[in-house]
Coordinates of C-alpha atoms in Angstrom, one line a residue:
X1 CA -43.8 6.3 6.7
X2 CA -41.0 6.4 4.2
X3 CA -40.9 3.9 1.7
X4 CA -37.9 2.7 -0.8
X5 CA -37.8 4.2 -4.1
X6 CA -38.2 1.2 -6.3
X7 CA -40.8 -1.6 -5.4
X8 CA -42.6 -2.8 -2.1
X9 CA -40.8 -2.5 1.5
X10 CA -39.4 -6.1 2.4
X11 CA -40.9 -5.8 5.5
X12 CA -38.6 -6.9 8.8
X13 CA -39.4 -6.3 12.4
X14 CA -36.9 -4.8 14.9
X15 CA -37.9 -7.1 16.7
X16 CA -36.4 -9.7 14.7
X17 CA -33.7 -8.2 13.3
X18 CA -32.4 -7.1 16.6
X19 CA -33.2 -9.0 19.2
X20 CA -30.4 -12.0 18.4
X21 CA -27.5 -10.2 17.0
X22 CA -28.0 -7.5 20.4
X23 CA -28.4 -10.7 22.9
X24 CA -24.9 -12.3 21.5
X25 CA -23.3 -8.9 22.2
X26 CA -24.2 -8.7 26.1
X27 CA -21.4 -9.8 28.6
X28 CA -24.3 -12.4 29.8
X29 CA -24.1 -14.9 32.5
X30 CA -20.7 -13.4 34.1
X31 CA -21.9 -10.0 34.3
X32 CA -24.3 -9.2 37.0
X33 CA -25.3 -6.1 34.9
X34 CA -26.2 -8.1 31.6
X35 CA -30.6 -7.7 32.3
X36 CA -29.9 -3.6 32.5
X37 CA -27.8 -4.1 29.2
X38 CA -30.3 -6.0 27.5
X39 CA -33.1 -3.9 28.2
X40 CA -30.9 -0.8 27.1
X41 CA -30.0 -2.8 23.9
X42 CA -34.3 -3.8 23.2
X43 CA -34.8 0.1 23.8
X44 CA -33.0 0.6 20.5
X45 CA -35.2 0.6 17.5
X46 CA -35.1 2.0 14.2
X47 CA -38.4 4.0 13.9
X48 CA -36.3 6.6 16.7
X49 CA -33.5 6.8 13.9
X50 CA -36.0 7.4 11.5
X51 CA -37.1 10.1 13.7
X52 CA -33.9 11.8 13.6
X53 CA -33.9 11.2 9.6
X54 CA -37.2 13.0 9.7
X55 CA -35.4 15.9 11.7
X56 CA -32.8 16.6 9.5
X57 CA -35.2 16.2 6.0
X58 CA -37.1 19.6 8.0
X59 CA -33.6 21.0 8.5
X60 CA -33.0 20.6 5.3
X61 CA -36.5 21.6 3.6
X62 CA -36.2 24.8 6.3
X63 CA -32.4 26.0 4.7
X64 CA -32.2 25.6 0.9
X65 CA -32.7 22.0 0.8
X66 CA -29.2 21.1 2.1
X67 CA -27.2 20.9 5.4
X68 CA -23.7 21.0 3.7
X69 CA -21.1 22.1 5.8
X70 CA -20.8 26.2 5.6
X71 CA -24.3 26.7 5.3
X72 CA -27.2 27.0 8.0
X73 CA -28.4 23.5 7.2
X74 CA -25.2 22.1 8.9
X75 CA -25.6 24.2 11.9
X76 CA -29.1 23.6 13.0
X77 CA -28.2 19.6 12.2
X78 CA -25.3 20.0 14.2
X79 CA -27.4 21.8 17.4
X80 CA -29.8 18.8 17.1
X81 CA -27.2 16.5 17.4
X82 CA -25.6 18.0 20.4
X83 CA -28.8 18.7 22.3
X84 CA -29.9 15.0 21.7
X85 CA -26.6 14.1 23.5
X86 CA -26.5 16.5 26.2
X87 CA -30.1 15.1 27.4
X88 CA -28.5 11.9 27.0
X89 CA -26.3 12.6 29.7
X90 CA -22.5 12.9 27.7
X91 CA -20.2 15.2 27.7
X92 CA -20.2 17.2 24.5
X93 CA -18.3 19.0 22.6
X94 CA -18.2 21.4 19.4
X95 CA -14.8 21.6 17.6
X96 CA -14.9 24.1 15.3
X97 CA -12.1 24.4 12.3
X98 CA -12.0 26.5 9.0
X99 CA -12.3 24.7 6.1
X100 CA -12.1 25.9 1.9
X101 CA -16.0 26.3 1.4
X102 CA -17.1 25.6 -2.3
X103 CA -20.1 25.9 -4.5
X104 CA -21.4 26.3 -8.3
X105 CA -23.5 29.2 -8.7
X106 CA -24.5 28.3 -12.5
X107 CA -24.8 25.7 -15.2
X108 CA -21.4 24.9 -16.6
X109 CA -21.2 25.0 -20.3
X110 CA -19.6 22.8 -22.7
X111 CA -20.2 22.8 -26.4
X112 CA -18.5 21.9 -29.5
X113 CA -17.9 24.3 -31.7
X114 CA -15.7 22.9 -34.6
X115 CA -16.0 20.8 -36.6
X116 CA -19.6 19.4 -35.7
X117 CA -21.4 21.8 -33.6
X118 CA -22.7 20.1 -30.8
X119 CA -23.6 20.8 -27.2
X120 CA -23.3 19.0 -24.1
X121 CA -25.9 18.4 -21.3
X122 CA -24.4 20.0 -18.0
X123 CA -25.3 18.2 -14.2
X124 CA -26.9 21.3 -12.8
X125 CA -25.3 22.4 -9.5
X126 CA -28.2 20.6 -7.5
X127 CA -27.3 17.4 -8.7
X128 CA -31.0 16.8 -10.0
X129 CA -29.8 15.0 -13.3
X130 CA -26.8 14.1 -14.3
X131 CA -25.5 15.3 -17.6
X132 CA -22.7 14.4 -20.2
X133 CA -20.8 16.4 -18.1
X134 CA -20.2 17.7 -14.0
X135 CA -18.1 20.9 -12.7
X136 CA -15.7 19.4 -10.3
X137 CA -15.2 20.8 -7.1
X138 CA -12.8 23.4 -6.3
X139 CA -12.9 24.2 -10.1
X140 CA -11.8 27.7 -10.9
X141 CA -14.2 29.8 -13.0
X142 CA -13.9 30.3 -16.6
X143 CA -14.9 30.8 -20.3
X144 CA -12.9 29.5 -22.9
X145 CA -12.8 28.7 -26.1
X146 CA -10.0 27.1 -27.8
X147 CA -9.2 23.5 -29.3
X148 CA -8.6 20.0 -27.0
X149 CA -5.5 18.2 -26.9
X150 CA -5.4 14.8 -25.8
X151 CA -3.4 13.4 -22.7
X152 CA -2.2 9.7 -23.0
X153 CA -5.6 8.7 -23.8
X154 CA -6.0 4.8 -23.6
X155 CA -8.8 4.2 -26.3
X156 CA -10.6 1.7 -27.1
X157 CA -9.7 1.5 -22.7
X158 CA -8.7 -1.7 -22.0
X159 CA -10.6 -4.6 -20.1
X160 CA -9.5 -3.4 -16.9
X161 CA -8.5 0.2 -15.1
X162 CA -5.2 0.8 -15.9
X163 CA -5.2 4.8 -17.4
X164 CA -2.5 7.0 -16.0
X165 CA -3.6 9.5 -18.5
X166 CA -2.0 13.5 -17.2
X167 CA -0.5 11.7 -13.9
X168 CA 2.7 12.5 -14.8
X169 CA 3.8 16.0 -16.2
X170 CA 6.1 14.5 -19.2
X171 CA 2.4 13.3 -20.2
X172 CA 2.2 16.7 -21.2
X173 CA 5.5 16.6 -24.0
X174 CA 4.3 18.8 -26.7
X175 CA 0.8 19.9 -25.2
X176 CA 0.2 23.4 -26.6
X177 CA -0.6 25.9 -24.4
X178 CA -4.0 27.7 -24.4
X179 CA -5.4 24.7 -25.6
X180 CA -8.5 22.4 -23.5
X181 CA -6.7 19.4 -22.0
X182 CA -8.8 15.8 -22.4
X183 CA -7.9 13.6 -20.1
X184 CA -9.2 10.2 -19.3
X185 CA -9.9 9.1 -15.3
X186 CA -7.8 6.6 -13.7
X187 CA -4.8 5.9 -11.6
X188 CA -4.2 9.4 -9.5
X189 CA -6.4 12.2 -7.8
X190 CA -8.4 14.3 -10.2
X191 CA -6.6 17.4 -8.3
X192 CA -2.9 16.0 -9.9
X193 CA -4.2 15.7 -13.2
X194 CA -6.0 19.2 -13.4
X195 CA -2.9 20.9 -11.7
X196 CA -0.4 19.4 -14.4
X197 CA -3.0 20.4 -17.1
X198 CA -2.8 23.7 -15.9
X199 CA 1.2 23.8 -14.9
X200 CA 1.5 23.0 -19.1
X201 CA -0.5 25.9 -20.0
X202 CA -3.8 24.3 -20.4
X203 CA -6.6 27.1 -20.9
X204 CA -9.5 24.2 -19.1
X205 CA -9.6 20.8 -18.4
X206 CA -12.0 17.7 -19.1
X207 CA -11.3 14.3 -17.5
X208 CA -13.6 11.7 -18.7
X209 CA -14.5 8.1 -17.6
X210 CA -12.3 5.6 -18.3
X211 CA -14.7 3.6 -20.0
X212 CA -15.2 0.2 -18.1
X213 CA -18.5 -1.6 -17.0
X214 CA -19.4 1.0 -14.2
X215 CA -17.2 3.8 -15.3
X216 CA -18.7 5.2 -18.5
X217 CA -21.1 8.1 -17.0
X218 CA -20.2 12.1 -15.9
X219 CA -19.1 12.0 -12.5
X220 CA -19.1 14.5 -9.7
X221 CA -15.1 14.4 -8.6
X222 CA -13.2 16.8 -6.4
X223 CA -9.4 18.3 -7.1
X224 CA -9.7 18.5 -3.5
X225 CA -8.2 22.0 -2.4
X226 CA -8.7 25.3 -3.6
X227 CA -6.1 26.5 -5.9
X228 CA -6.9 25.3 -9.3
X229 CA -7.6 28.7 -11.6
X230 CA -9.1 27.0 -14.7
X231 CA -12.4 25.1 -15.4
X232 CA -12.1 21.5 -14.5
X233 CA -15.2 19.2 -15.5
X234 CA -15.6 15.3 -15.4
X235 CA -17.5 13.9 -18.4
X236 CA -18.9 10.9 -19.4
X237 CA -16.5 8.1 -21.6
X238 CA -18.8 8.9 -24.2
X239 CA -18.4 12.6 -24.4
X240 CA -14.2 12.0 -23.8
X241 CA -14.1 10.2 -26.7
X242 CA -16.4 12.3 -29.2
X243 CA -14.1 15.2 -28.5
X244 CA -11.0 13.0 -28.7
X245 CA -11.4 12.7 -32.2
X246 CA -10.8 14.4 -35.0
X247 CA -7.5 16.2 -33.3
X248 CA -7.9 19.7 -33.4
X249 CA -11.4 19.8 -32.2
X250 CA -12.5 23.1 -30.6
X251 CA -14.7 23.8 -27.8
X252 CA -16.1 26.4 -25.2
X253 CA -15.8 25.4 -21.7
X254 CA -17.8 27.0 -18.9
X255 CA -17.6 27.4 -15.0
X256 CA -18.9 29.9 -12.4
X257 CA -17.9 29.0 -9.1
X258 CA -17.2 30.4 -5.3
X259 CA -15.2 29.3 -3.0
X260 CA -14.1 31.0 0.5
X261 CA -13.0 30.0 3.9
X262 CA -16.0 29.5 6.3
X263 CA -16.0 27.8 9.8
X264 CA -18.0 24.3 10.5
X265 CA -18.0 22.0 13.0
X266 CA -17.5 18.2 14.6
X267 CA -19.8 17.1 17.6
X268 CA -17.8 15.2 20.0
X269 CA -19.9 13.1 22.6
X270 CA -18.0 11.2 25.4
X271 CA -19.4 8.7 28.5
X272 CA -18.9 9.7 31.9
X273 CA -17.6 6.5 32.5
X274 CA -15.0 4.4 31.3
X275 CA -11.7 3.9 31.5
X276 CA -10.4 6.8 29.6
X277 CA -7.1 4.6 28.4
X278 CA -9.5 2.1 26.4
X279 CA -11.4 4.5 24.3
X280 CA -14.1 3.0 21.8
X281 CA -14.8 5.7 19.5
X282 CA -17.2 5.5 16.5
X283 CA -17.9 8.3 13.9
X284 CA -20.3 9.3 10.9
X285 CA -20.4 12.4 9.0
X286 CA -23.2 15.1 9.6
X287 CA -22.7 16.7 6.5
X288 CA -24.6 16.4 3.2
X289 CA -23.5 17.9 -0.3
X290 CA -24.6 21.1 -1.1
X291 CA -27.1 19.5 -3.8
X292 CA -29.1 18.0 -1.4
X293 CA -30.7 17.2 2.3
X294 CA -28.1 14.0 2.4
X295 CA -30.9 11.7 4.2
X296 CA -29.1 8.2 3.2
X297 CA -25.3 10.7 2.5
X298 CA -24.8 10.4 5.4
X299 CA -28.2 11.1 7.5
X300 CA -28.5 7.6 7.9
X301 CA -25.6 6.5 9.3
X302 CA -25.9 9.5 11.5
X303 CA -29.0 9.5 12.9
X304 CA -28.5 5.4 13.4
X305 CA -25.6 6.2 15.4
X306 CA -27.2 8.9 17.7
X307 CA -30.0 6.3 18.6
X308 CA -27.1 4.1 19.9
X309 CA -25.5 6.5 21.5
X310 CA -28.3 8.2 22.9
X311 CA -30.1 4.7 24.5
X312 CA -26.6 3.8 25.8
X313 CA -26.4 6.6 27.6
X314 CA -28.2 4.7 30.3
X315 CA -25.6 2.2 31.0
X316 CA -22.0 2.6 32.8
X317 CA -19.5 1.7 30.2
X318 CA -16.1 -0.2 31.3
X319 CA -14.4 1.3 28.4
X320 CA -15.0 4.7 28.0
X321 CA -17.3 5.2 24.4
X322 CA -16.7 8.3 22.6
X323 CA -18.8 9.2 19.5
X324 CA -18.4 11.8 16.3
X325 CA -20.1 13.0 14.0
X326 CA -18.0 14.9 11.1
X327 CA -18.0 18.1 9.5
X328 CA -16.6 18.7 5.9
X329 CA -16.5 15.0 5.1
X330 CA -17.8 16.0 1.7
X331 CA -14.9 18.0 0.6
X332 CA -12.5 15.7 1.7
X333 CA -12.5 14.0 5.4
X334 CA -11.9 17.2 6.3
X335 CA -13.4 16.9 10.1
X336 CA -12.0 13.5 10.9
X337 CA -8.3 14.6 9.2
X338 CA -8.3 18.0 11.8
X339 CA -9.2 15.9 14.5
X340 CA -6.6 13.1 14.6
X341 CA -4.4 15.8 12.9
X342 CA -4.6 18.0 16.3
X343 CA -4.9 14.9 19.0
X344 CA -1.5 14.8 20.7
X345 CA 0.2 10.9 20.2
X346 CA -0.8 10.1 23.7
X347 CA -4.3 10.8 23.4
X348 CA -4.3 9.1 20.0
X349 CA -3.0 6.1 21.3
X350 CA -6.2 6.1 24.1
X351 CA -8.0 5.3 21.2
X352 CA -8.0 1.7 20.7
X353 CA -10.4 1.4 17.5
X354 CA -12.3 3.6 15.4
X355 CA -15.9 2.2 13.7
X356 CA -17.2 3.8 10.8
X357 CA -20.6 4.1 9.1
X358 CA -21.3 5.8 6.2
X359 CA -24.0 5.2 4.3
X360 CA -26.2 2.6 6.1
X361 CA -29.3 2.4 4.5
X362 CA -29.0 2.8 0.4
X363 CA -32.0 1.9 -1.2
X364 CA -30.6 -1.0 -4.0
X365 CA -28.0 -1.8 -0.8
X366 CA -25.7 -4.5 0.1
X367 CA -24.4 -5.3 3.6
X368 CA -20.6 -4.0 3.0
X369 CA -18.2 -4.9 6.1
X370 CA -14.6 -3.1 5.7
X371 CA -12.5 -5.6 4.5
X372 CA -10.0 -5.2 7.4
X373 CA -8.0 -8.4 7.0
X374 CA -7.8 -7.9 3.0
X375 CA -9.2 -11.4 2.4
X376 CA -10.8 -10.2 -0.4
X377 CA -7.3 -9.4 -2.1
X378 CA -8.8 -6.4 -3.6
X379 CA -7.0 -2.4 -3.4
X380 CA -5.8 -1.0 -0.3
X381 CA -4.4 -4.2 2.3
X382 CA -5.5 -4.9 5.6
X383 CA -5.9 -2.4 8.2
X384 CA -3.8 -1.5 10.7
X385 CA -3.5 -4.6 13.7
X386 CA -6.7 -5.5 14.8
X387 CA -8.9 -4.2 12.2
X388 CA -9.3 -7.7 11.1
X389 CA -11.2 -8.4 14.7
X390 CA -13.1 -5.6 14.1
X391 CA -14.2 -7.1 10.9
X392 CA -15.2 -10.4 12.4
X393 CA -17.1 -8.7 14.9
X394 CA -19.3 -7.6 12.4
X395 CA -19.3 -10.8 10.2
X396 CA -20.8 -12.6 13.7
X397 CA -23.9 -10.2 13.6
X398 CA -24.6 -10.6 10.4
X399 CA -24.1 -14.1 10.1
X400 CA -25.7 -14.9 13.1
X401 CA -29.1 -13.6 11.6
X402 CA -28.8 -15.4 8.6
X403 CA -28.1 -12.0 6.2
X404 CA -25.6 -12.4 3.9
X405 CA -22.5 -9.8 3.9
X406 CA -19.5 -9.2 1.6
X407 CA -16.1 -7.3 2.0
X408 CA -15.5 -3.6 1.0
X409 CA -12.3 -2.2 0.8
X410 CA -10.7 0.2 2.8
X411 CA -10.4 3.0 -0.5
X412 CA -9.2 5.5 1.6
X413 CA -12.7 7.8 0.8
X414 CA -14.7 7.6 4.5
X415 CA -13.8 9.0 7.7
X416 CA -11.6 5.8 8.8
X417 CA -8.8 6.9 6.5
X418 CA -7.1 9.6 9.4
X419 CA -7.4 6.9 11.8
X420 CA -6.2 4.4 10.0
X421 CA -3.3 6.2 8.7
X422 CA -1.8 6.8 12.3
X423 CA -2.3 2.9 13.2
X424 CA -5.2 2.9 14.8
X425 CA -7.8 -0.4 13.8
X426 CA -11.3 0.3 12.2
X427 CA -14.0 -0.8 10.5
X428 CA -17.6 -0.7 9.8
X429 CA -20.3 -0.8 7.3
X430 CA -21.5 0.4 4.2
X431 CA -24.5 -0.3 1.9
X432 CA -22.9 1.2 -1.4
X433 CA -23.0 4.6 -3.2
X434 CA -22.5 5.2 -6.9
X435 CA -21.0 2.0 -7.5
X436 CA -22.9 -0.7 -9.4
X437 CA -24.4 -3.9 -8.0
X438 CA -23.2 -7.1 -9.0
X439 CA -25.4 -9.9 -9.9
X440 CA -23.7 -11.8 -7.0
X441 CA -25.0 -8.7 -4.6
X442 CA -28.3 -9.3 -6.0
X443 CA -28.9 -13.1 -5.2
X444 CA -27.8 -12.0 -1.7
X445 CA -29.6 -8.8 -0.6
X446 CA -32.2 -8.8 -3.5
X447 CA -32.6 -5.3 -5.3
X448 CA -31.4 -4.9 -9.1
X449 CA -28.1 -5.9 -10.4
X450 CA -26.3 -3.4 -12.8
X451 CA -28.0 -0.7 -11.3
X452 CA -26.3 1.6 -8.5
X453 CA -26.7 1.1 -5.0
X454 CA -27.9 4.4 -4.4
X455 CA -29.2 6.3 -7.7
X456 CA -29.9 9.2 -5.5
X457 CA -25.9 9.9 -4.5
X458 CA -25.3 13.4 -4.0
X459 CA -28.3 14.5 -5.7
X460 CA -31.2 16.6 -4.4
X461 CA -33.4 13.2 -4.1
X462 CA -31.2 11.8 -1.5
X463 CA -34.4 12.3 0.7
X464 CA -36.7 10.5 2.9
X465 CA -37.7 8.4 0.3
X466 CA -34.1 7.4 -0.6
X467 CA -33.9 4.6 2.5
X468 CA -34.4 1.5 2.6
X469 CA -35.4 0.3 6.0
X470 CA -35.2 -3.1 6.1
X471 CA -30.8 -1.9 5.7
X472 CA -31.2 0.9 8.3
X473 CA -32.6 -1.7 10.7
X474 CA -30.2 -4.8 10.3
X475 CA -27.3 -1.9 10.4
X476 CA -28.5 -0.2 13.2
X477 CA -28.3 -3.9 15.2
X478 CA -24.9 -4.0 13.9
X479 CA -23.8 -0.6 15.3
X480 CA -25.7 -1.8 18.7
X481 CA -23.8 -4.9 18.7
X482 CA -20.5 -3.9 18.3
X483 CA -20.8 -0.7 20.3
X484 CA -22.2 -2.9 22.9
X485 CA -19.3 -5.8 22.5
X486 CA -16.1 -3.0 22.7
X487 CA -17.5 -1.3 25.7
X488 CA -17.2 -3.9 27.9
X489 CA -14.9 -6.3 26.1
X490 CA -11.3 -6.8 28.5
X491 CA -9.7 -7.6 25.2
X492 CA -9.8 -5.5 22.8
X493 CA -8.8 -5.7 19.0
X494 CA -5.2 -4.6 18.5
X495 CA -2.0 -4.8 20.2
X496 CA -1.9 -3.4 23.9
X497 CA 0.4 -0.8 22.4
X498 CA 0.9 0.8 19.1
X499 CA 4.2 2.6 18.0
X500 CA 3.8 5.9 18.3
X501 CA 3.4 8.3 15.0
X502 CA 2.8 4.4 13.3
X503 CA 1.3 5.4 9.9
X504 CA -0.2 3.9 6.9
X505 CA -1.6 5.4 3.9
X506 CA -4.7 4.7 2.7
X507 CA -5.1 4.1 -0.8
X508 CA -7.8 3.9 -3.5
X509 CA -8.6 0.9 -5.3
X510 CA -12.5 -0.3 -5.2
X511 CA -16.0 1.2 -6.7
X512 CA -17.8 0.8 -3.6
X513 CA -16.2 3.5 -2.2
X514 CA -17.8 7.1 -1.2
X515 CA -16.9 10.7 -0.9
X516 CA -14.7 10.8 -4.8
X517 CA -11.7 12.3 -2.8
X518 CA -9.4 10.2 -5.4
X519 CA -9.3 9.1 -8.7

């Protein structure tokens, strides 16, 4: 059996775990079905989702050691998926869509040339160790050599985020062209800062951390679209600001990428029963990175929510439960954004909340509930109407066993952001990714402060030992609960009606985010 990666298993039955949080969910006394609920809801246990994690490590281990979108991986995890569900007795459904496939084929190089020769360690396309220095996605290929300007660098940074360094084209006023742009990270999508570098004239760009506790390493990023010609890399603070100084220091930049249209998929599963204008719908992505077999990104919150779905199954919804499982998220959202992008506004407005879960089971975790009433006061605001039900929904659970919880913001970098950006109310959970853990979020769910939540994120050893059970179990009650409460609740979060085409952006703001589709 799996283990966590640092230190002993804090052992907790599903027995215990479960067995409240799934009771308070059940319609009860006034429902003459509330024993066949019950007994569906004990049915649901995590060694079945662990099961399914053990599936999709062999899916992985059988196709390159990944099941990122565009590849083979994806397609035998999506077949599982579907096959679990059509014994389970939904209707399912495979949406297919084109999507901008993307990979590094080589090391990336940068070195310093002049005037101390020095060279840089690159993260190597599987993500096994991360380097000085990472090859963004949907980088072009390229190798220069030529000398780095600097772009409205903020050094020493200050106490807090604040860079807008390269946001804004008269950033670049007197940038030379052919020359390296050095940028720092902060304040707008990677993608706007690399295609201004490159509208100046830059011959490559680096954007480095901005140099805060919890932003000083390389990071993986994305300029989120193909289009971009020259190399793009993210490097650590410390590399930025060697080559920041003396001006006029050269380097060679190096990037061999591919990238090409491919088709990939989303797995639609919906009851038989329910009524059809009160739609519950809850989603995870399928998808791992290409560097790896994505057991906790995001196997666990998908093989968690195919163990609900598949034992509830058995029972005869009022409200009719649809379930997804996204393609592409990876690269963007890019399954959930075709989906609500193509539903017509009266089948969007069917949908009376979306519930999210991403990452469920990170080994150094934290119980993160979407902050959907902004009570934390922290980046994006509060969700659309009703989201801040959905949040309490959760809080009940969790409280209810005892386990403490915090808020995570909505940043706009999971699967909620299509939904909420036509109005509709979400929420869910999330046990952290390359964010850091606070000492706070250590006195509550144990594990070690200033260390991330998952080490592992987006590397080839996001595996089966990257889980931490005790997380996957108390979530996995939490996605019974609530599926359980919104099937058969008569009220449900949100106003009765929404305005049609109602739309909010979601915006980035909070390190406990996933998926590095912003800055």
């Amino acid at each position: 059996m799996p283990s966590t990666r640092r230190g002993a298993f804090r052992a907790v039955t599903t027995a215990t775990v479960l067995a409240l949080p799934l009771a308070l969910a059940s319609p009860a006394g006034a429902d003459p079905d509330a024993g066949r609920q019950q007994r569906v809801l004990d049915s649901i246990k995590a060694p079945n989702a662990v099961r399914h994690l053990e599936a999709f490590q062999k899916i992985a281990d059988a196709n390159g050691g990944t099941r990122a979108s565009g590849t083979p991986g994806y397609a035998a995890s999506r077949d599982y998926v579907a096959n679990k569900l059509k014994a389970a007795g939904y209707n399912v459904s495979i949406q297919q869509f084109d999507f901008p496939f993307f990979q590094e084929r080589s090391n990336a190089v940068l070195n310093q040339t002049a005037p101390d020769p020095k060279v840089y360690a690159p993260t190597p396309p599987d993500g096994s160790a991360l380097g000085d220095f990472a090859t963004m996605t949907y980088s072009g290929s390229g190798d220069v050599t030529a000398a780095v300007q600097g772009v409205d660098l903020t050094l020493p940074p200050s106490p807090e985020p604040s860079s807008s360094s390269g946001c804004e084209t008269a950033d670049f006023a007197g940038f030379t062209a052919g020359s390296i742009a050095l940028m720092q990270r902060g304040s707008c999508d990677f993608e706007v800062k690399a295609r201004n570098a490159m509208a100046a004239g830059a011959a490559g760009a680096i954007i480095f951390n901005e140099g805060q506790p919890g932003r000083t390493d390389a990071f993986v990023g994305t300029l989120n679209q193909p289009g971009v010609t020259i190399p793009v890399v993210g490097a650590s603070f410390a590399t930025g600001e060697d080559l920041a100084s003396p001006a006029g220091t050269t380097v060679r930049l190096r990037t061999d990428t591919a990238s090409e249209i491919r088709p990939t998929w989303n797995v639609l599963a919906e009851s038989r029963k329910g009524d059809p204008g009160k739609t519950v719908m809850s989603g995870a992505h399928l998808d791992s990175v290409l560097a790896g077999p994505g057991i906790n990104d995001n196997g666990s919150g998908s093989a968690a929510l195919l163990e609900v779905a598949v034992q509830m199954g058995k029972l005869p919804p009022k409200n009719r439960l649809r379930f997804a499982w996204w393609g592409a998220e990876e690269l963007g959202l890019l399954g959930a954004e075709h989906y609500v992008a193509n539903l017509p506004q009266a089948e969007r407005d069917k949908i009376a909340l979306y519930l999210n879960y991403d990452m469920v089971a990170s080994p150094n975790y934290m119980f993160g509930i979407y902050d959907g009433d902004d009570s934390d006061a922290t980046g994006a605001p509060a969700g659309p109407p009703g989201s801040d039900e959905i949040e309490k929904t959760f809080e009940k659970y969790f409280d209810t066993l005892r386990l403490g919880h915090v808020g995570t913001d909505f940043t706009g970098r999971s699967d909620y952001g299509p939904f909420i950006a036509v109005g509709i109310p979400a929420g869910g959970l999330f046990t952290g990714a390359e964010g850091i853990k606070t000492e706070r979020e250590a006195e509550l769910f144990g594990g070690t402060a200033g260390q991330a939540y998952d080490p592992c994120y987006h590397q080839a050893c996001d595996d089966l030992s990257n889980i931490d059970r005790r997380a996957l179990t108390a979530n996995m009650g939490a996605i019974a609960h609530s599926t359980l409460t919104y099937a058969y609740s008569r009220d449900l979060p949100g106003p009765a009606t929404r305005t049609a085409g109602a739309k909010r952006a979601a915006t980035a703001g909070h390190d406990h985010g996933h998926g590095g589709v912003t800055k």
